[in-house]
C-alpha cells in the first residue's frame, strides 16, 4: 500500500513542526508535563495525523474534512504557543510561529485547490 500522505508538502512541514514542538517543550518545567507541554504536543501531532488520515480516504470531500480538522488543531497549537510565550515558558525568538504560518499557508493552498477540483 502506498502512503501518499508522505508526498504532501503540507504533511512534511507538519511533521517538522511536531519535531520543533517536542524540542521546545522538552525545556518546559516539569510541572507543565500535564499542562501546556501535553496540550501543545497533542495539538501538534494531530495536524500531520489528520492530514495522513484524510489522504488515505477515498474522496476529495473526506480529505477536505480532515484538512479542516488539521487546521483546527493548528489554530489550537498557535494559541498554546502564544500563551507559552506570554507566560515566559518560551523566551526569545523561536521557529514555531514561522512553522505554524507555513503549515497554515500549505493547508489553505491545498484546500483551495481541492475545492476548485470539486467544482469542476
CSV table of N, CA and C in Angstrom, one decimal:
chain,number,residue,atom,x,y,z
A,1,UNK,N,0.8,-1.2,0.0
A,1,UNK,CA,0.0,0.0,0.0
A,1,UNK,C,0.9,1.3,0.0
A,2,UNK,N,0.6,2.2,-0.9
A,2,UNK,CA,1.3,3.4,-1.0
A,2,UNK,C,0.9,4.4,0.0
A,3,UNK,N,1.8,5.0,0.7
A,3,UNK,CA,1.4,6.0,1.7
A,3,UNK,C,1.6,7.4,1.1
A,4,UNK,N,0.5,7.8,0.4
A,4,UNK,CA,0.6,9.1,-0.4
A,4,UNK,C,0.7,10.3,0.4
A,5,UNK,N,0.3,10.3,1.7
A,5,UNK,CA,0.4,11.5,2.5
A,5,UNK,C,1.9,11.9,2.7
A,6,UNK,N,2.8,11.0,2.6
A,6,UNK,CA,4.2,11.4,2.7
A,6,UNK,C,4.7,12.2,1.6
A,7,UNK,N,4.0,12.2,0.4
A,7,UNK,CA,4.4,13.1,-0.7
A,7,UNK,C,3.9,14.5,-0.6
A,8,UNK,N,2.9,14.7,0.3
A,8,UNK,CA,2.3,16.0,0.5
A,8,UNK,C,3.3,17.0,1.3
A,9,UNK,N,3.6,18.1,0.7
A,9,UNK,CA,4.5,19.1,1.3
A,9,UNK,C,3.9,19.5,2.7
A,10,UNK,N,2.6,19.7,2.7
A,10,UNK,CA,1.9,20.1,4.0
A,10,UNK,C,2.1,19.1,5.1
A,11,UNK,N,2.1,17.8,4.8
A,11,UNK,CA,2.3,16.8,5.8
A,11,UNK,C,3.8,16.8,6.2
A,12,UNK,N,4.7,17.0,5.3
A,12,UNK,CA,6.1,17.0,5.6
A,12,UNK,C,6.4,18.2,6.6
A,13,UNK,N,5.8,19.4,6.2
A,13,UNK,CA,6.0,20.6,7.1
A,13,UNK,C,5.4,20.4,8.4
A,14,UNK,N,4.3,19.7,8.5
A,14,UNK,CA,3.6,19.5,9.8
A,14,UNK,C,4.4,18.6,10.7
A,15,UNK,N,5.1,17.6,10.1
A,15,UNK,CA,5.9,16.7,10.9
A,15,UNK,C,7.1,17.4,11.4
A,16,UNK,N,7.7,18.3,10.6
A,16,UNK,CA,8.8,19.1,11.1
A,16,UNK,C,8.3,20.0,12.2
A,17,UNK,N,7.1,20.5,12.1
A,17,UNK,CA,6.6,21.3,13.2
A,17,UNK,C,6.5,20.5,14.5
A,18,UNK,N,6.0,19.3,14.4
A,18,UNK,CA,5.9,18.4,15.6
A,18,UNK,C,7.3,18.2,16.2
A,19,UNK,N,8.3,18.0,15.4
A,19,UNK,CA,9.7,17.9,15.9
A,19,UNK,C,10.1,19.1,16.7
A,20,UNK,N,9.8,20.3,16.2
A,20,UNK,CA,10.2,21.5,16.8
A,20,UNK,C,9.4,21.7,18.1
A,21,UNK,N,8.1,21.4,18.1
A,21,UNK,CA,7.3,21.5,19.4
A,21,UNK,C,7.9,20.6,20.4
A,22,UNK,N,8.3,19.4,20.1
A,22,UNK,CA,8.8,18.5,21.1
A,22,UNK,C,10.2,19.0,21.6
A,23,UNK,N,11.0,19.6,20.8
A,23,UNK,CA,12.3,20.1,21.2
A,23,UNK,C,12.1,21.3,22.2
A,24,UNK,N,11.2,22.2,21.8
A,24,UNK,CA,10.9,23.4,22.7
A,24,UNK,C,10.3,23.0,24.0
A,25,UNK,N,9.3,22.1,23.9
A,25,UNK,CA,8.6,21.7,25.2
A,25,UNK,C,9.4,20.9,26.1
A,26,UNK,N,10.4,20.3,25.6
A,26,UNK,CA,11.3,19.5,26.4
A,26,UNK,C,12.0,20.3,27.5
A,27,UNK,N,12.1,21.6,27.2
A,27,UNK,CA,12.7,22.5,28.2
A,27,UNK,C,11.7,23.2,29.1
A,28,UNK,N,10.4,22.8,29.0
A,28,UNK,CA,9.4,23.4,29.9
A,28,UNK,C,9.6,22.8,31.3
A,29,UNK,N,9.2,23.5,32.3
A,29,UNK,CA,9.3,22.9,33.7
A,29,UNK,C,8.5,21.6,33.8
A,30,UNK,N,8.9,20.8,34.7
A,30,UNK,CA,8.3,19.5,35.0
A,30,UNK,C,6.8,19.7,35.3
A,31,UNK,N,6.5,20.7,36.1
A,31,UNK,CA,5.1,20.9,36.5
A,31,UNK,C,4.1,21.1,35.3
A,32,UNK,N,4.7,21.4,34.1
A,32,UNK,CA,3.9,21.6,32.9
A,32,UNK,C,3.7,20.4,32.1
A,33,UNK,N,4.2,19.3,32.6
A,33,UNK,CA,4.2,18.0,31.8
A,33,UNK,C,2.7,17.6,31.5
A,34,UNK,N,1.8,17.9,32.4
A,34,UNK,CA,0.4,17.5,32.1
A,34,UNK,C,-0.4,18.8,31.7
A,35,UNK,N,0.2,19.9,31.6
A,35,UNK,CA,-0.4,21.1,31.2
A,35,UNK,C,-0.1,21.5,29.8
A,36,UNK,N,0.6,22.6,29.6
A,36,UNK,CA,0.9,23.1,28.2
A,36,UNK,C,1.8,22.1,27.4
A,37,UNK,N,2.7,21.5,28.1
A,37,UNK,CA,3.6,20.5,27.4
A,37,UNK,C,2.7,19.5,26.6
A,38,UNK,N,1.9,18.8,27.4
A,38,UNK,CA,1.0,17.8,26.8
A,38,UNK,C,0.0,18.3,25.8
A,39,UNK,N,-0.6,19.5,26.1
A,39,UNK,CA,-1.5,20.1,25.2
A,39,UNK,C,-0.9,20.5,23.8
A,40,UNK,N,0.3,21.1,23.9
A,40,UNK,CA,1.0,21.5,22.7
A,40,UNK,C,1.4,20.3,21.9
A,41,UNK,N,1.9,19.3,22.5
A,41,UNK,CA,2.3,18.1,21.8
A,41,UNK,C,1.2,17.4,21.1
A,42,UNK,N,0.1,17.3,21.8
A,42,UNK,CA,-1.1,16.6,21.2
A,42,UNK,C,-1.7,17.4,20.1
A,43,UNK,N,-1.8,18.7,20.2
A,43,UNK,CA,-2.3,19.5,19.1
A,43,UNK,C,-1.4,19.5,17.9
A,44,UNK,N,-0.1,19.5,18.2
A,44,UNK,CA,0.9,19.4,17.1
A,44,UNK,C,0.8,18.1,16.3
A,45,UNK,N,0.8,17.0,17.1
A,45,UNK,CA,0.7,15.6,16.5
A,45,UNK,C,-0.6,15.5,15.7
A,46,UNK,N,-1.6,16.1,16.1
A,46,UNK,CA,-2.9,16.0,15.5
A,46,UNK,C,-2.9,16.5,14.0
A,47,UNK,N,-2.0,17.5,13.8
A,47,UNK,CA,-2.0,18.1,12.4
A,47,UNK,C,-1.6,17.1,11.4
A,48,UNK,N,-0.4,16.5,11.4
A,48,UNK,CA,0.0,15.6,10.4
A,48,UNK,C,-0.8,14.3,10.4
A,49,UNK,N,-1.3,13.9,11.6
A,49,UNK,CA,-2.1,12.7,11.7
A,49,UNK,C,-3.4,12.9,10.9
A,50,UNK,N,-4.0,14.0,11.0
A,50,UNK,CA,-5.3,14.2,10.3
A,50,UNK,C,-5.1,14.4,8.8
A,51,UNK,N,-4.0,15.0,8.4
A,51,UNK,CA,-3.6,15.1,7.0
A,51,UNK,C,-3.4,13.7,6.4
A,52,UNK,N,-2.7,12.8,7.2
A,52,UNK,CA,-2.5,11.5,6.7
A,52,UNK,C,-3.8,10.7,6.6
A,53,UNK,N,-4.7,10.8,7.6
A,53,UNK,CA,-5.9,10.1,7.6
A,53,UNK,C,-6.8,10.6,6.5
A,54,UNK,N,-6.8,11.9,6.2
A,54,UNK,CA,-7.6,12.4,5.1
A,54,UNK,C,-7.1,11.9,3.7
A,55,UNK,N,-5.8,11.8,3.6
A,55,UNK,CA,-5.1,11.4,2.4
A,55,UNK,C,-5.4,9.9,2.1
A,56,UNK,N,-5.6,9.2,3.1
A,56,UNK,CA,-5.9,7.7,3.0
A,56,UNK,C,-7.4,7.4,2.6
A,57,UNK,N,-8.2,8.4,2.8
A,57,UNK,CA,-9.6,8.2,2.5
A,57,UNK,C,-9.8,8.2,1.0
A,58,UNK,N,-11.0,7.8,0.6
A,58,UNK,CA,-11.3,7.6,-0.9
A,58,UNK,C,-11.7,8.9,-1.6
A,59,UNK,N,-12.2,9.9,-1.0
A,59,UNK,CA,-12.7,11.0,-1.7
A,59,UNK,C,-12.1,12.4,-1.3
A,60,UNK,N,-12.3,13.3,-2.3
A,60,UNK,CA,-11.8,14.7,-2.0
A,60,UNK,C,-12.5,15.3,-0.9
A,61,UNK,N,-13.8,15.1,-0.8
A,61,UNK,CA,-14.6,15.7,0.3
A,61,UNK,C,-14.1,15.2,1.7
A,62,UNK,N,-13.8,14.0,1.8
A,62,UNK,CA,-13.2,13.4,3.0
A,62,UNK,C,-11.9,14.1,3.3
A,63,UNK,N,-11.0,14.2,2.3
A,63,UNK,CA,-9.7,14.8,2.6
A,63,UNK,C,-9.9,16.3,3.1
A,64,UNK,N,-10.8,17.0,2.4
A,64,UNK,CA,-11.1,18.4,2.9
A,64,UNK,C,-11.6,18.4,4.3
A,65,UNK,N,-12.4,17.5,4.7
A,65,UNK,CA,-12.9,17.4,6.1
A,65,UNK,C,-11.7,17.2,7.0
A,66,UNK,N,-10.8,16.3,6.7
A,66,UNK,CA,-9.6,16.1,7.6
A,66,UNK,C,-8.6,17.3,7.6
A,67,UNK,N,-8.5,17.9,6.5
A,67,UNK,CA,-7.7,19.1,6.4
A,67,UNK,C,-8.3,20.2,7.3
A,68,UNK,N,-9.6,20.3,7.4
A,68,UNK,CA,-10.3,21.3,8.2
A,68,UNK,C,-10.0,20.9,9.7
A,69,UNK,N,-10.0,19.7,10.0
A,69,UNK,CA,-9.7,19.3,11.4
A,69,UNK,C,-8.2,19.6,11.7
A,70,UNK,N,-7.3,19.3,10.8
A,70,UNK,CA,-5.9,19.7,11.0
A,70,UNK,C,-5.7,21.2,11.2
A,71,UNK,N,-6.5,22.0,10.4
A,71,UNK,CA,-6.4,23.4,10.6
A,71,UNK,C,-6.9,23.8,12.0
A,72,UNK,N,-7.9,23.2,12.5
A,72,UNK,CA,-8.4,23.5,13.8
A,72,UNK,C,-7.3,23.2,14.9
A,73,UNK,N,-6.7,22.0,14.7
A,73,UNK,CA,-5.6,21.6,15.6
A,73,UNK,C,-4.4,22.6,15.6
A,74,UNK,N,-4.1,23.1,14.4
A,74,UNK,CA,-3.1,24.1,14.2
A,74,UNK,C,-3.4,25.4,14.8
A,75,UNK,N,-4.7,25.8,14.8
A,75,UNK,CA,-5.1,27.0,15.5
A,75,UNK,C,-5.0,26.9,17.0
A,76,UNK,N,-5.3,25.7,17.4
A,76,UNK,CA,-5.2,25.4,18.9
A,76,UNK,C,-3.7,25.5,19.3
A,77,UNK,N,-2.8,24.9,18.5
A,77,UNK,CA,-1.4,25.0,18.8
A,77,UNK,C,-0.9,26.4,18.7
A,78,UNK,N,-1.4,27.2,17.8
A,78,UNK,CA,-1.0,28.6,17.7
A,78,UNK,C,-1.3,29.4,19.0
A,79,UNK,N,-2.5,29.1,19.5
A,79,UNK,CA,-3.0,29.7,20.7
A,79,UNK,C,-2.1,29.3,21.9
A,80,UNK,N,-1.8,28.0,22.0
A,80,UNK,CA,-1.0,27.5,23.1
A,80,UNK,C,0.4,28.1,23.0
A,81,UNK,N,1.0,28.3,21.8
A,81,UNK,CA,2.3,28.9,21.7
A,81,UNK,C,2.3,30.3,22.2
A,82,UNK,N,1.2,31.0,21.8
A,82,UNK,CA,1.0,32.4,22.3
A,82,UNK,C,1.0,32.5,23.8
A,83,UNK,N,0.2,31.6,24.4
A,83,UNK,CA,0.2,31.5,25.9
A,83,UNK,C,1.5,31.2,26.5
A,84,UNK,N,2.2,30.2,25.9
A,84,UNK,CA,3.6,29.9,26.4
A,84,UNK,C,4.5,31.0,26.3
A,85,UNK,N,4.4,31.8,25.3
A,85,UNK,CA,5.3,33.0,25.1
A,85,UNK,C,4.9,34.0,26.2
A,86,UNK,N,3.6,34.3,26.4
A,86,UNK,CA,3.2,35.3,27.3
A,86,UNK,C,3.5,35.0,28.8
A,87,UNK,N,3.6,33.7,29.1
A,87,UNK,CA,3.9,33.4,30.5
A,87,UNK,C,5.4,33.0,30.6
A,88,UNK,N,6.1,33.3,29.6
A,88,UNK,CA,7.6,33.1,29.6
A,88,UNK,C,8.1,31.7,29.6
A,89,UNK,N,7.3,30.7,29.2
A,89,UNK,CA,7.8,29.4,29.0
A,89,UNK,C,8.6,29.3,27.7
A,90,UNK,N,8.2,30.1,26.8
A,90,UNK,CA,9.0,30.2,25.5
A,90,UNK,C,9.6,31.6,25.6
A,91,UNK,N,10.9,31.7,25.6
A,91,UNK,CA,11.6,33.0,25.6
A,91,UNK,C,12.4,33.3,24.4
A,92,UNK,N,12.4,34.5,23.9
A,92,UNK,CA,13.2,34.8,22.8
A,92,UNK,C,12.7,34.3,21.5
A,93,UNK,N,13.4,34.5,20.4
A,93,UNK,CA,13.0,34.0,19.1
A,93,UNK,C,12.9,32.5,19.0
A,94,UNK,N,11.9,32.1,18.3
A,94,UNK,CA,11.7,30.6,18.1
A,94,UNK,C,11.1,30.4,16.7
A,95,UNK,N,11.2,29.2,16.2
A,95,UNK,CA,10.7,28.9,14.9
A,95,UNK,C,9.3,28.5,14.8
A,96,UNK,N,8.6,28.3,16.0
A,96,UNK,CA,7.3,27.8,16.0
A,96,UNK,C,6.3,28.7,15.2
A,97,UNK,N,6.3,30.0,15.5
A,97,UNK,CA,5.4,30.8,14.8
A,97,UNK,C,5.5,30.8,13.3
A,98,UNK,N,6.8,30.8,12.8
A,98,UNK,CA,7.1,30.7,11.4
A,98,UNK,C,6.6,29.4,10.8
A,99,UNK,N,6.9,28.3,11.6
A,99,UNK,CA,6.5,27.0,11.1
A,99,UNK,C,5.0,26.9,11.0
A,100,UNK,N,4.3,27.4,12.1
A,100,UNK,CA,2.8,27.4,12.1
A,100,UNK,C,2.3,28.1,10.9
A,101,UNK,N,2.8,29.3,10.6
A,101,UNK,CA,2.4,30.1,9.5
A,101,UNK,C,2.6,29.4,8.2
A,102,UNK,N,3.7,28.7,8.0
A,102,UNK,CA,4.0,27.9,6.8
A,102,UNK,C,2.9,26.8,6.6
A,103,UNK,N,2.7,26.0,7.7
A,103,UNK,CA,1.7,24.9,7.6
A,103,UNK,C,0.3,25.5,7.3
A,104,UNK,N,-0.1,26.6,8.0
A,104,UNK,CA,-1.4,27.2,7.6
A,104,UNK,C,-1.5,27.5,6.1
A,105,UNK,N,-0.4,28.1,5.6
A,105,UNK,CA,-0.4,28.5,4.2
A,105,UNK,C,-0.5,27.3,3.3
A,106,UNK,N,0.2,26.2,3.6
A,106,UNK,CA,0.1,25.0,2.8
A,106,UNK,C,-1.2,24.3,2.9
A,107,UNK,N,-1.8,24.3,4.1
A,107,UNK,CA,-3.1,23.7,4.3
A,107,UNK,C,-4.2,24.5,3.5
A,108,UNK,N,-4.1,25.8,3.6
A,108,UNK,CA,-5.0,26.7,2.9
A,108,UNK,C,-4.9,26.5,1.4
A,109,UNK,N,-3.7,26.5,0.9
A,109,UNK,CA,-3.5,26.3,-0.5
A,109,UNK,C,-4.0,25.0,-1.0
A,110,UNK,N,-3.8,23.9,-0.3
A,110,UNK,CA,-4.3,22.6,-0.7
A,110,UNK,C,-5.8,22.5,-0.7
A,111,UNK,N,-6.4,23.1,0.4
A,111,UNK,CA,-7.8,23.2,0.5
A,111,UNK,C,-8.5,23.9,-0.7
A,112,UNK,N,-7.9,25.1,-1.0
A,112,UNK,CA,-8.4,25.9,-2.1
A,112,UNK,C,-8.3,25.1,-3.4
A,113,UNK,N,-7.2,24.4,-3.6
A,113,UNK,CA,-7.0,23.6,-4.8
A,113,UNK,C,-8.0,22.5,-4.9
A,114,UNK,N,-8.3,21.8,-3.8
A,114,UNK,CA,-9.2,20.7,-3.8
A,114,UNK,C,-10.7,21.2,-4.0
A,115,UNK,N,-11.0,22.3,-3.4
A,115,UNK,CA,-12.3,22.9,-3.6
A,115,UNK,C,-12.6,23.2,-5.0
A,116,UNK,N,-11.6,23.8,-5.7
A,116,UNK,CA,-11.7,24.1,-7.1
A,116,UNK,C,-11.9,22.8,-7.9
A,117,UNK,N,-11.2,21.8,-7.6
A,117,UNK,CA,-11.3,20.5,-8.2
A,117,UNK,C,-12.7,19.9,-8.1
A,118,UNK,N,-13.3,20.1,-6.9
A,118,UNK,CA,-14.7,19.6,-6.7
A,118,UNK,C,-15.7,20.4,-7.6
A,119,UNK,N,-15.5,21.7,-7.8
A,119,UNK,CA,-16.4,22.5,-8.6
A,119,UNK,C,-16.4,22.1,-10.1
A,120,UNK,N,-15.2,21.6,-10.5
A,120,UNK,CA,-15.1,21.3,-12.0
A,120,UNK,C,-15.5,19.9,-12.3
